[in-house]
Short mmCIF file of C-alpha atoms and ligand atoms in Angstrom, two decimals:
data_model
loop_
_atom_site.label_atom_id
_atom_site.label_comp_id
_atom_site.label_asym_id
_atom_site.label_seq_id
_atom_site.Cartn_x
_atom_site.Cartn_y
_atom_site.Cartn_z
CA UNK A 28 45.22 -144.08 -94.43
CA UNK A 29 48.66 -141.73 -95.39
CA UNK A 30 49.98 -139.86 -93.07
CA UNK A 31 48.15 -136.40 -93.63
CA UNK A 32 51.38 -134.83 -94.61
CA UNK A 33 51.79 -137.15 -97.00
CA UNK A 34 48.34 -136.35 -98.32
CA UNK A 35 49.25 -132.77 -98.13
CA UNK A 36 52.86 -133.61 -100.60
CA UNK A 37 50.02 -135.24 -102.77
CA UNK A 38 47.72 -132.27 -103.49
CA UNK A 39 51.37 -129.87 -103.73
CA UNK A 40 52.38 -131.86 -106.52
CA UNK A 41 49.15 -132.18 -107.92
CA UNK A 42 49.02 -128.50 -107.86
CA UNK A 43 52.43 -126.99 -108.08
CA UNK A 44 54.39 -126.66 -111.41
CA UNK A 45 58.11 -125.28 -111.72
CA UNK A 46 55.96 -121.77 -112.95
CA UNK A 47 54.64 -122.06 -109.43
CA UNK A 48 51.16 -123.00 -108.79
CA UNK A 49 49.10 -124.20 -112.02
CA UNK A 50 45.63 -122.16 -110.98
CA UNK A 51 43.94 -119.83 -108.34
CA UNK A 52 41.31 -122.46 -107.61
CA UNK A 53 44.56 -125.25 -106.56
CA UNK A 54 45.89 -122.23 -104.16
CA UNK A 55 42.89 -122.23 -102.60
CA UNK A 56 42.98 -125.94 -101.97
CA UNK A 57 45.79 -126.52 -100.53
CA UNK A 58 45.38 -123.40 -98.58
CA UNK A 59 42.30 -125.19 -97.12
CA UNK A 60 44.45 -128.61 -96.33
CA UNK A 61 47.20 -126.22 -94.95
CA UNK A 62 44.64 -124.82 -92.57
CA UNK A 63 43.94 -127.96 -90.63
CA UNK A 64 47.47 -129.03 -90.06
CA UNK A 65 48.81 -129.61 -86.33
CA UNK A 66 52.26 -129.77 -84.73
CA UNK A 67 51.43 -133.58 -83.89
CA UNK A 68 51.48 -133.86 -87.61
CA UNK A 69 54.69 -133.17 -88.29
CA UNK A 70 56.28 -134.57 -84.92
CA UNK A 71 56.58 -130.91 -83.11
CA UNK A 72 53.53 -131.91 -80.37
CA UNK A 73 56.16 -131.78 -77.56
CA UNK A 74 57.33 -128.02 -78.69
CA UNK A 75 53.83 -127.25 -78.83
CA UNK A 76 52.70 -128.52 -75.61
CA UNK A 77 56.01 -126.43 -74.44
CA UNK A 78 54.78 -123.31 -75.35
CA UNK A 79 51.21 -124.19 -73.66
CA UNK A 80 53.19 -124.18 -70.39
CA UNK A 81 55.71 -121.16 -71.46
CA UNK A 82 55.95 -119.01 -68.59
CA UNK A 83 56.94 -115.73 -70.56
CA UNK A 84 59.43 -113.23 -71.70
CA UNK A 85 63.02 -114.26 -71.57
CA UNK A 86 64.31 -112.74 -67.98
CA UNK A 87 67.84 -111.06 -67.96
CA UNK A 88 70.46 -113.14 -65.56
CA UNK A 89 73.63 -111.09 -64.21
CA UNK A 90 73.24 -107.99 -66.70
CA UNK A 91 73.51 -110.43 -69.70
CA UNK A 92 70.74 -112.17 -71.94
CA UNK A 93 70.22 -116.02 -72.35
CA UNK A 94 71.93 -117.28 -75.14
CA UNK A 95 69.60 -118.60 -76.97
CA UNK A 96 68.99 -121.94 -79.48
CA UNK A 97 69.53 -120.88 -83.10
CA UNK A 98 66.21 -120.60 -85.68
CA UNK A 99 66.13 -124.10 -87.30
CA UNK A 100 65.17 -125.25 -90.47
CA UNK A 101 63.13 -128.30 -90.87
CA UNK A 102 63.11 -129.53 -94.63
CA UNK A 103 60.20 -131.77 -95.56
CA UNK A 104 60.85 -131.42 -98.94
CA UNK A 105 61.71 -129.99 -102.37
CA UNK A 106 61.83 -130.59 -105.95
CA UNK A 107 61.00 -128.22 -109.28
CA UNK A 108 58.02 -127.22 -107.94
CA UNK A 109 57.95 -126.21 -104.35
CA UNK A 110 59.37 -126.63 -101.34
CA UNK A 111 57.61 -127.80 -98.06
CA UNK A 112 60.14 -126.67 -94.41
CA UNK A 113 59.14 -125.59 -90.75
CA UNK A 114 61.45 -123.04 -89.82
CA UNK A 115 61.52 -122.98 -85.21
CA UNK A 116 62.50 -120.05 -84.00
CA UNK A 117 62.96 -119.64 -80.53
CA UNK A 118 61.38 -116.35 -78.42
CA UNK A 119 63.27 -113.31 -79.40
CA UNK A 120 64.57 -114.37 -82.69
CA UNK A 121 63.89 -112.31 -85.91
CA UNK A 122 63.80 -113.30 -89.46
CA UNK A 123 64.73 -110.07 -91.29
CA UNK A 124 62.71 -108.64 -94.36
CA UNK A 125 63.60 -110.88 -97.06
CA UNK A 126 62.27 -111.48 -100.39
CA UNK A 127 60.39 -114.42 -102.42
CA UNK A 128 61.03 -113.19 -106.34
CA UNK A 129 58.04 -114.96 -108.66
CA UNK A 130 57.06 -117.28 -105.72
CA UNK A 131 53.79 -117.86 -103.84
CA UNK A 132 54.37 -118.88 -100.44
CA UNK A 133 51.49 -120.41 -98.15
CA UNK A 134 52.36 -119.93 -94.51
CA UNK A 135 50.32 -121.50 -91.22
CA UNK A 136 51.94 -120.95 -87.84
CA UNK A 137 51.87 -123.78 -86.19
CA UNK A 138 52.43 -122.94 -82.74
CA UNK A 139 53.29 -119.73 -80.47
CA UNK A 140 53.06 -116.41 -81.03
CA UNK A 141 55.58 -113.89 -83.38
CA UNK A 142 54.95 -110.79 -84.83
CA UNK A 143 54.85 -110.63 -88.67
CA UNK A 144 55.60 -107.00 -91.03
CA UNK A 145 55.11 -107.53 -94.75
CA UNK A 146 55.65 -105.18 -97.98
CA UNK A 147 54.88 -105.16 -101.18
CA UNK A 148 56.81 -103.30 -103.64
CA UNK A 149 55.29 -100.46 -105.08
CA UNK A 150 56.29 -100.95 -108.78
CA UNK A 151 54.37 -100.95 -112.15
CA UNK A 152 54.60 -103.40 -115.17
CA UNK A 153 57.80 -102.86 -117.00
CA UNK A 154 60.27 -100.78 -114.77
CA UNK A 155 63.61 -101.15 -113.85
CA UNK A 156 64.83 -103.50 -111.84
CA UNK A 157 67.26 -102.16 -109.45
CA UNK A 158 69.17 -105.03 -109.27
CA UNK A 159 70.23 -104.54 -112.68
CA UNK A 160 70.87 -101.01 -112.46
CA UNK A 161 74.35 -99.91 -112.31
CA UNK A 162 75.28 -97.34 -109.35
CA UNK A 163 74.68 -93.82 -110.51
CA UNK A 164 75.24 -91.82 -106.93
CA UNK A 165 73.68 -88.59 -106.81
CA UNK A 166 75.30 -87.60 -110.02
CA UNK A 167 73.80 -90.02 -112.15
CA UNK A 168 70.47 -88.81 -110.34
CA UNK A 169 70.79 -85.43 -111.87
CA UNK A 170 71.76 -86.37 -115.30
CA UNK A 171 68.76 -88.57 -115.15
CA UNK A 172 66.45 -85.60 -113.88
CA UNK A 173 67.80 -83.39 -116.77
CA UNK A 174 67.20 -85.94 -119.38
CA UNK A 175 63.86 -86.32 -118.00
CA UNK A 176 62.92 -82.62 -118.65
CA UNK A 177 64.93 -83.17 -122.45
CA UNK A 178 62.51 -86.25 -123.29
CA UNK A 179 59.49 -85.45 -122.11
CA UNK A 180 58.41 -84.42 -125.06
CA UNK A 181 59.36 -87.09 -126.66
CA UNK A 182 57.76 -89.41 -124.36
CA UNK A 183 54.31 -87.63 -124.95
CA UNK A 184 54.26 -87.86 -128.30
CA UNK A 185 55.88 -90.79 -128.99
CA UNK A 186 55.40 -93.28 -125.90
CA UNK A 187 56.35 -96.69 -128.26
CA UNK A 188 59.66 -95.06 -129.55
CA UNK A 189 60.96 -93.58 -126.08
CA UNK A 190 60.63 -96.80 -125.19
CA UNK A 191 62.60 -98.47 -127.79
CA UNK A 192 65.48 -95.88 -127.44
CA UNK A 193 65.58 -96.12 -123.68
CA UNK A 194 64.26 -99.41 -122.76
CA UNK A 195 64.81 -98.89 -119.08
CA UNK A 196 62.73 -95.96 -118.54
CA UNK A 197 59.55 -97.54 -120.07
CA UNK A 198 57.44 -96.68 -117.23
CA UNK A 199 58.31 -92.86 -117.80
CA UNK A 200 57.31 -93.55 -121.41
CA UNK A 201 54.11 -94.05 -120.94
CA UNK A 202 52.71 -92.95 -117.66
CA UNK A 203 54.44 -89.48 -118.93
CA UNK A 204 52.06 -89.76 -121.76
CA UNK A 205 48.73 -89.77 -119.82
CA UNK A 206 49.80 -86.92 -116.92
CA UNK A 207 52.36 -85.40 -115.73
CA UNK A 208 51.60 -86.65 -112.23
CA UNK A 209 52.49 -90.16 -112.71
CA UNK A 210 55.44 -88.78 -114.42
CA UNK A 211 56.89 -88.02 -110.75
CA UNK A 212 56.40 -91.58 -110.21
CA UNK A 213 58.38 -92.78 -112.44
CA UNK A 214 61.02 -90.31 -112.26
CA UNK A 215 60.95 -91.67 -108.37
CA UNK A 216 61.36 -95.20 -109.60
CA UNK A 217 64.68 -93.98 -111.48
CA UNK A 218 65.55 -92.25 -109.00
CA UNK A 219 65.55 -94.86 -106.47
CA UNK A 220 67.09 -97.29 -109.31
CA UNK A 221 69.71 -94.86 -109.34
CA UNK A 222 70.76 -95.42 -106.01
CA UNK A 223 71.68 -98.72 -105.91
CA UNK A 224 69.08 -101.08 -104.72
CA UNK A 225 66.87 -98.71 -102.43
CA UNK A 226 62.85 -99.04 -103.71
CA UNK A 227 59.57 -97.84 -102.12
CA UNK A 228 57.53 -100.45 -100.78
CA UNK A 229 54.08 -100.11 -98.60
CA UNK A 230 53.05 -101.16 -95.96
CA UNK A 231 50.58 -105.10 -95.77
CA UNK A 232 50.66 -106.19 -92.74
CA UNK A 233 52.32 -104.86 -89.12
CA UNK A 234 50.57 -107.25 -86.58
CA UNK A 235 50.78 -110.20 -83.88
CA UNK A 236 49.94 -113.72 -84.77
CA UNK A 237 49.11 -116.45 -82.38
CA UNK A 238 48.91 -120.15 -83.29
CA UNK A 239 46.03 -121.71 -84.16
CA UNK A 240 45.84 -118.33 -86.94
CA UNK A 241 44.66 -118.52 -90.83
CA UNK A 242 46.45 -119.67 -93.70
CA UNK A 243 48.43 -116.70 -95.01
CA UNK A 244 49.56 -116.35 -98.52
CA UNK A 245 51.40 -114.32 -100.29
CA UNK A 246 51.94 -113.65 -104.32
CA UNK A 247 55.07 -112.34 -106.11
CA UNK A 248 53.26 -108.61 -106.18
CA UNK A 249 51.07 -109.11 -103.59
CA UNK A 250 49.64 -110.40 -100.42
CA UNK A 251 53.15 -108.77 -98.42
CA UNK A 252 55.80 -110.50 -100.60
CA UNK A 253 58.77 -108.77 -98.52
CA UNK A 254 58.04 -110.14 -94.92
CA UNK A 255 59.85 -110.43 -91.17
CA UNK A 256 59.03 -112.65 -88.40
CA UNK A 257 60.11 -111.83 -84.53
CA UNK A 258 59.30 -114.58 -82.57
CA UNK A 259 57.38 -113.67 -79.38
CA UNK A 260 57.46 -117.01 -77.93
CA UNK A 261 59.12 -120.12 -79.54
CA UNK A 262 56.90 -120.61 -82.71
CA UNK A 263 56.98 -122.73 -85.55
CA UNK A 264 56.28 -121.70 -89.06
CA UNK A 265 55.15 -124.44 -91.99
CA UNK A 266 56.06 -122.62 -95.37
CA UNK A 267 55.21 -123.96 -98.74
CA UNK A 268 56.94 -122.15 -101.68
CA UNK A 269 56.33 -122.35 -105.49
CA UNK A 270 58.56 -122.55 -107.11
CA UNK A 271 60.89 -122.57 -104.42
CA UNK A 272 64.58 -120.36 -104.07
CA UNK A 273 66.31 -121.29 -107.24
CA UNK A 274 70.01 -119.36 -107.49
CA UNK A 275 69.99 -121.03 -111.32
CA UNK A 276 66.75 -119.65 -111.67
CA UNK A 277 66.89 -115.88 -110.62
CA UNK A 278 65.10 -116.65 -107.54
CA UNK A 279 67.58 -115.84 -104.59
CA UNK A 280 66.55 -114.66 -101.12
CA UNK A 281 67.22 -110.85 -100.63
CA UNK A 282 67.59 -109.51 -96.99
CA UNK A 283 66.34 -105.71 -96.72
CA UNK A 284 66.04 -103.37 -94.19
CA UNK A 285 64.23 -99.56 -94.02
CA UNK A 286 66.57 -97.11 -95.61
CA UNK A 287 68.03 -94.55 -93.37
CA UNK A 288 67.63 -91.86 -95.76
CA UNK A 289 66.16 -88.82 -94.41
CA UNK A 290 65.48 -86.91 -98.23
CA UNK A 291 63.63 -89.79 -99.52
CA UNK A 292 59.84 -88.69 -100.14
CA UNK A 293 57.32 -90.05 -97.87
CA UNK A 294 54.08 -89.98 -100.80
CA UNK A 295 53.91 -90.60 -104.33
CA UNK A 296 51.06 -90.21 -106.81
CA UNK A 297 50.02 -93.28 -108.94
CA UNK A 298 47.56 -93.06 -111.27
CA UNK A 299 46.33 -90.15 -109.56
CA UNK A 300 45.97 -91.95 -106.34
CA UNK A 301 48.39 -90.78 -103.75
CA UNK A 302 50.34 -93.64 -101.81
CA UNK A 303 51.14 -92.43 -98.37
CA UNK A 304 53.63 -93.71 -96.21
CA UNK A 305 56.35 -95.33 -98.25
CA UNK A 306 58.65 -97.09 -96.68
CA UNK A 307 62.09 -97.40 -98.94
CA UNK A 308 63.85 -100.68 -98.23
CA UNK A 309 67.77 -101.09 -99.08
CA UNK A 310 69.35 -104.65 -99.72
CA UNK A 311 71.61 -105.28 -96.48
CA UNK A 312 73.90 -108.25 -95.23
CA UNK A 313 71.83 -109.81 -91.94
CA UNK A 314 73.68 -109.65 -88.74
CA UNK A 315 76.59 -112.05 -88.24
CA UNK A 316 74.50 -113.45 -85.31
CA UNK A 317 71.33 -113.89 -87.48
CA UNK A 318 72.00 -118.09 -88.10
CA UNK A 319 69.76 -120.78 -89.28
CA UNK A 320 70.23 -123.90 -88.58
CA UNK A 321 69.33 -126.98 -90.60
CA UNK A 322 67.19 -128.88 -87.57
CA UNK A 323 65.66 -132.64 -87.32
CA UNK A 324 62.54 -133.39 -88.41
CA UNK A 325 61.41 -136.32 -86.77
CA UNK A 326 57.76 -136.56 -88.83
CA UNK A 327 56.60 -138.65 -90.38
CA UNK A 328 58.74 -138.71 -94.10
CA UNK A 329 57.19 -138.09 -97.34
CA UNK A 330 57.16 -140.84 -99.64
CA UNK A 331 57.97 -139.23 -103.48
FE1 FE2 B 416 59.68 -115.93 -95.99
#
């Protein structure tokens, strides 16, 4: 009988293509295998027994904190497809908000406790993507507003050629054409392009996890695609991507934190429904202290 992570590798690569995985049903599936995964699986029993016996909280010695181990990364593997690694991160540590661009990632925590935030970006088919918007600063903001008021019209009547002469601002196109509402919306969207890489994202998922927990997964728009982890106590976390973090590909990893801003607006209307409580998020460089390391795995290996 194969080692059950091998079985697990086996169903991935049944299921996973380079587009990332071939069907909702195969998600499902190996959501189901992921679910019933243990730490003596993947040779982490000893952590896990560990963290039965942790006695709690980190204690301050002398007016100074433990140092502490770094978060390691254990790679199982990766190809095309996806990508199969347990990242152990000791109590304390935080993975910031980062990104996974066009990827599904499956998740099960496989022991310990963290606490987990996740957003989604709150976007709409065919907008901008910041990334590729050039920094405006405020004055690019208002030539953008008065422009806006200029080709309205236009954008009313003629939704299919606004968008031809000013590709970017698609969304304006035609949400301007059905009310004026979702116009705002979109006017945000450029707005926030406008200022380099700062978007409105909500709110998924702002809660505790302890080990043994469900399967989580998340989609490239949904399911909390933009996620942090603070480890509570030392935890483990067994992460299948697909496709996985491909630089030649488009897929890199984006670290974000809440924008300080204090004149960004807090609702928006979208298709008449009113999103409350944005949050905007701005790309930022992680903490020079924010490390992970590439750890051992010492389970059984995965025959390809
Ligand atoms: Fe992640």
């Amino acid at each position: 009988m194969p080692y059950y992570i091998q079985r697990l590798y086996r169903l991935c690569n049944a299921s996973f293509s380079s587009d990332g995985p071939v069907s909702e049903e195969v998600i499902e599936k190996v959501r189901e295998k992921l679910e019933r995964i243990k730490p003596s699986d993947v040779g982490l029993e000893q952590e896990a027994q560990l963290v039965r016996n942790w006695p709690g909280p980190v204690l301050e010695r002398n007016g100074s904190h433990q140092s502490l181990p770094p978060i390691k990364y254990l790679h199982l593997h990766e190809c095309d497809s996806f990508s199969i690694g347990i990242f152990c991160m000791p109590p304390s540590s935080i993975i910031p908000l980062h990104n996974h661009p066009g990827m599904t990632v499956l998740s099960k925590l496989l022991y310990g406790s963290m606490h987990v935030k996740s957003y989604d970006w709150i976007d709409a088919p065919g907008s901008t993507d910041p990334s590729e918007v050039e920094e405006a600063g405020p004055h690019g903001v208002m030539i953008r507003e008065a422009w806006f008021e200029i080709l309205k019209p236009l954008g009313e009547r003629h939704p299919h050629i606004f968008h031809f002469i000013f590709p970017g601002l698609v969304l304006v196109g035609h949400r301007g054409s059905e009310n004026s509402a979702s116009l705002s919306f979109g006017l945000l969207i450029e707005m926030c392009c406008a200022w380099k890489n700062t978007r409105p994202a909500k709110l998924v998922k702002d809660t505790d996890m302890t080990a043994p927990s469900p399967t989580t997964v998340l989609y490239p728009t949904s399911g909390g695609n933009i996620h942090c982890f603070r480890a509570i106590t030392p935890c483990a976390i067994f992460d299948i991507l697909s496709p996985p973090y491909s630089a030649d590909h488009g897929r890199h990893c984006t670290y974000f934190r809440q924008s300080q801003r204090k004149d960004l607006r807090v609702n928006v209307e979208l298709d008449g429904v009113t999103v409350s409580e944005l949050t905007w998020l701005e790309e930022f460089q992680p903490p020079d202290d924010f490390v992970i390391r590439r750890g051992l795995y010492r389970g059984p290996v995965i025959r390809t």
